[in-house]
N, CA, C and O atoms as a DFTB+ gen file, in Angstrom:
276 C
 N C O
     1  1       0.855      -1.186       0.013
     2  2       0.003      -0.041      -0.033
     3  2       0.890       1.265      -0.003
     4  3       1.814       1.395       0.800
     5  1       0.569       2.152      -0.867
     6  2       1.326       3.408      -0.899
     7  2       0.594       4.416       0.054
     8  3      -0.621       4.603      -0.008
     9  1       1.415       5.042       0.929
    10  2       0.815       5.958       1.868
    11  2       1.146       7.419       1.399
    12  3       2.131       7.682       0.710
    13  1       0.288       8.291       1.809
    14  2       0.443       9.738       1.508
    15  2       1.143      10.402       2.624
    16  3       0.553      10.746       3.649
    17  1       2.447      10.587       2.415
    18  2       3.338      11.282       3.389
    19  2       3.493      12.613       2.865
    20  3       4.086      12.768       1.798
    21  1       2.980      13.683       3.561
    22  2       2.975      15.042       3.058
    23  2       4.362      15.809       3.365
    24  3       4.828      16.654       2.600
    25  1       4.926      15.439       4.496
    26  2       6.148      16.062       4.913
    27  2       7.010      15.008       5.546
    28  3       6.487      14.129       6.230
    29  1       8.337      15.055       5.345
    30  2       9.228      14.059       5.875
    31  2      10.633      14.729       5.847
    32  3      11.202      14.947       4.777
    33  1      11.158      15.038       7.009
    34  2      12.515      15.606       7.042
    35  2      13.166      15.181       8.395
    36  3      12.503      14.771       9.348
    37  1      14.484      15.311       8.397
    38  2      15.325      15.034       9.582
    39  2      15.966      16.288      10.016
    40  3      16.491      17.023       9.179
    41  1      15.957      16.580      11.275
    42  2      16.572      17.812      11.772
    43  2      17.625      17.417      12.796
    44  3      17.443      16.419      13.493
    45  1      18.721      18.163      12.911
    46  2      19.775      18.022      13.875
    47  2      19.853      19.268      14.740
    48  3      19.875      20.389      14.233
    49  1      19.896      19.061      16.063
    50  2      20.082      20.176      16.992
    51  2      21.364      20.877      16.689
    52  3      22.403      20.223      16.602
    53  1      21.349      22.185      16.521
    54  2      22.582      22.940      16.215
    55  2      23.548      22.975      17.393
    56  3      24.743      23.198      17.197
    57  1      23.064      22.763      18.596
    58  2      23.933      22.858      19.761
    59  2      24.301      21.513      20.341
    60  3      25.141      21.415      21.234
    61  1      23.659      20.470      19.822
    62  2      23.944      19.062      20.324
    63  2      23.917      18.165      19.105
    64  3      22.833      17.773      18.672
    65  1      25.095      17.812      18.512
    66  2      25.113      17.056      17.329
    67  2      24.716      15.623      17.479
    68  3      24.857      14.838      16.541
    69  1      24.208      15.251      18.666
    70  2      23.707      13.905      18.862
    71  2      22.175      13.870      19.134
    72  3      21.617      12.883      19.614
    73  1      21.561      14.979      18.802
    74  2      20.074      15.134      19.047
    75  2      19.392      15.376      17.683
    76  3      19.621      16.390      17.023
    77  1      18.609      14.474      17.317
    78  2      17.892      14.487      15.996
    79  2      16.407      14.463      16.211
    80  3      15.910      13.958      17.218
    81  1      15.689      15.029      15.224
    82  2      14.239      14.958      15.204
    83  2      13.841      14.526      13.785
    84  3      14.249      15.133      12.796
    85  1      13.022      13.447      13.715
    86  2      12.449      13.058      12.483
    87  2      11.028      13.579      12.453
    88  3      10.235      13.270      13.343
    89  1      10.689      14.379      11.426
    90  2       9.350      14.994      11.394
    91  2       8.616      14.419      10.204
    92  3       9.112      14.497       9.080
    93  1       7.493      13.865      10.414
    94  2       6.651      13.338       9.328
    95  2       5.195      13.720       9.532
    96  3       4.670      13.694      10.645
    97  1       4.559      14.077       8.420
    98  2       3.119      14.396       8.432
    99  2       2.480      13.528       7.346
   100  3       2.926      13.472       6.200
   101  1       1.429      12.867       7.769
   102  2       0.698      11.986       6.816
   103  2      -0.635      12.558       6.477
   104  3      -1.181      13.325       7.270
   105  1      -1.185      12.235       5.362
   106  2      -2.453      12.753       4.865
   107  2      -3.628      12.380       5.797
   108  3      -4.582      13.143       5.952
   109  1      -3.529      11.181       6.414
   110  2      -4.574      10.677       7.249
   111  2      -4.005       9.734       8.321
   112  3      -2.843       9.332       8.261
   113  1      -4.839       9.400       9.283
   114  2      -4.453       8.491      10.366
   115  2      -4.223       7.105       9.697
   116  3      -3.335       6.356      10.103
   117  1      -5.001       6.799       8.718
   118  2      -4.890       5.476       8.034
   119  2      -3.553       5.388       7.286
   120  3      -2.936       4.324       7.234
   121  1      -3.117       6.497       6.717
   122  2      -1.816       6.573       6.035
   123  2      -0.678       6.353       7.064
   124  3       0.270       5.616       6.793
   125  1      -0.787       7.020       8.284
   126  2       0.172       6.827       9.287
   127  2       0.263       5.378       9.737
   128  3       1.349       4.805       9.826
   129  1      -0.929       4.780      10.027
   130  2      -0.938       3.382      10.465
   131  2      -0.328       2.446       9.418
   132  3       0.458       1.559       9.751
   133  1      -0.699       2.650       8.147
   134  2      -0.153       1.823       7.113
   135  2       1.347       1.946       7.014
   136  3       2.041       0.942       6.856
   137  1       1.875       3.193       7.108
   138  2       3.329       3.396       7.094
   139  2       3.956       2.698       8.249
   140  3       4.968       2.018       8.078
   141  1       3.413       2.832       9.392
   142  2       3.991       2.325      10.642
   143  2       4.011       0.785      10.579
   144  3       4.884       0.181      11.203
   145  1       3.119       0.146       9.880
   146  2       3.081      -1.323       9.778
   147  2       4.040      -1.915       8.697
   148  3       4.191      -3.132       8.596
   149  1       4.683      -1.020       7.892
   150  2       5.603      -1.536       6.830
   151  2       6.784      -2.265       7.489
   152  3       7.271      -1.860       8.544
   153  1       7.238      -3.368       6.830
   154  2       8.370      -4.124       7.404
   155  2       9.657      -3.203       7.546
   156  3      10.387      -3.344       8.527
   157  1       9.917      -2.314       6.620
   158  2      11.153      -1.527       6.708
   159  2      11.074      -0.567       7.875
   160  3      12.104      -0.220       8.452
   161  1       9.827      -0.110       8.253
   162  2       9.663       0.759       9.419
   163  2       9.853      -0.058      10.664
   164  3      10.559       0.381      11.572
   165  1       9.252      -1.237      10.754
   166  2       9.381      -2.096      11.887
   167  2      10.805      -2.470      12.126
   168  3      11.252      -2.550      13.270
   169  1      11.561      -2.711      11.007
   170  2      13.001      -3.078      11.155
   171  2      13.765      -1.894      11.640
   172  3      14.684      -2.060      12.442
   173  1      13.452      -0.739      11.217
   174  2      14.152       0.533      11.701
   175  2      13.889       0.704      13.197
   176  3      14.825       0.968      13.952
   177  1      12.619       0.558      13.651
   178  2      12.355       0.684      15.058
   179  2      13.047      -0.364      15.860
   180  3      13.467      -0.070      16.979
   181  1      13.201      -1.572      15.373
   182  2      13.921      -2.659      16.060
   183  2      15.356      -2.301      16.241
   184  3      15.945      -2.746      17.226
   185  1      16.011      -1.496      15.336
   186  2      17.392      -1.124      15.381
   187  2      17.622       0.126      16.231
   188  3      18.781       0.448      16.493
   189  1      16.596       0.847      16.675
   190  2      16.766       2.116      17.353
   191  2      17.578       1.956      18.599
   192  3      18.431       2.813      18.828
   193  1      17.415       0.960      19.432
   194  2      18.322       0.830      20.654
   195  2      19.773       0.858      20.315
   196  3      20.580       1.433      21.045
   197  1      20.122       0.236      19.198
   198  2      21.508       0.186      18.743
   199  2      21.987       1.565      18.136
   200  3      23.117       2.015      18.322
   201  1      21.024       2.173      17.406
   202  2      21.363       3.463      16.750
   203  2      21.351       4.658      17.587
   204  3      22.055       5.635      17.332
   205  1      20.506       4.584      18.651
   206  2      20.322       5.716      19.547
   207  2      20.447       5.196      20.984
   208  3      19.435       5.032      21.667
   209  1      21.659       4.940      21.446
   210  2      21.929       4.419      22.765
   211  2      21.364       5.267      23.917
   212  3      21.126       4.764      25.015
   213  1      21.151       6.593      23.636
   214  2      20.631       7.451      24.687
   215  2      19.145       7.419      24.803
   216  3      18.556       8.081      25.657
   217  1      18.541       6.652      23.948
   218  2      17.050       6.488      23.993
   219  2      16.394       7.311      22.892
   220  3      16.991       8.184      22.262
   221  1      15.126       6.970      22.708
   222  2      14.247       7.621      21.713
   223  2      12.956       7.948      22.325
   224  3      12.407       7.154      23.089
   225  1      12.451       9.082      22.022
   226  2      11.160       9.538      22.510
   227  2      10.265       9.744      21.283
   228  3      10.590      10.592      20.452
   229  1       9.175       9.027      21.130
   230  2       8.207       9.208      20.030
   231  2       7.070      10.009      20.486
   232  3       6.449       9.684      21.498
   233  1       6.757      11.068      19.771
   234  2       5.670      11.896      20.110
   235  2       4.713      11.956      18.932
   236  3       5.127      12.335      17.837
   237  1       3.441      11.594      19.119
   238  2       2.419      11.633      18.070
   239  2       1.659      12.945      18.249
   240  3       1.057      13.177      19.298
   241  1       1.684      13.784      17.251
   242  2       1.015      15.078      17.315
   243  2      -0.010      15.276      16.242
   244  3      -0.117      14.424      15.360
   245  1      -0.757      16.318      16.252
   246  2      -1.695      16.568      15.166
   247  2      -1.520      18.026      14.724
   248  3      -1.182      18.914      15.506
   249  1      -1.761      18.207      13.475
   250  2      -1.650      19.547      12.832
   251  2      -2.825      20.387      13.243
   252  3      -3.952      19.899      13.153
   253  1      -2.658      21.593      13.681
   254  2      -3.712      22.490      14.018
   255  2      -3.995      23.416      12.823
   256  3      -3.062      24.038      12.314
   257  1      -5.204      23.524      12.377
   258  2      -5.572      24.314      11.255
   259  2      -5.438      23.528       9.975
   260  3      -5.290      22.307      10.013
   261  1      -5.485      24.176       8.881
   262  2      -5.415      23.517       7.560
   263  2      -6.621      22.649       7.257
   264  3      -7.621      22.689       7.974
   265  1      -6.524      21.869       6.198
   266  2      -7.707      21.134       5.754
   267  2      -8.121      19.961       6.616
   268  3      -9.288      19.569       6.608
   269  1      -7.150      19.372       7.389
   270  2      -7.516      18.204       8.225
   271  2      -7.076      18.406       9.663
   272  3      -6.174      17.708      10.127
   273  1      -7.667      19.311      10.362
   274  2      -7.174      19.594      11.755
   275  2      -7.443      18.399      12.657
   276  3      -7.112      18.432      13.842
């Protein structure tokens, strides 16, 4: 299934080169769920303890305003 990912970028903290934020916005909750269920996403999450030994915090947010608030 192809998901509608509207925004996807990686940010690095300018003052702490070991702090990153992955920002993704999907067209719908169904698109997010379908993306999250993909084998490559599950494999990436499985590797996070190795890739980010300081830990990972996932925050699910919603867009305020726009066509799908």
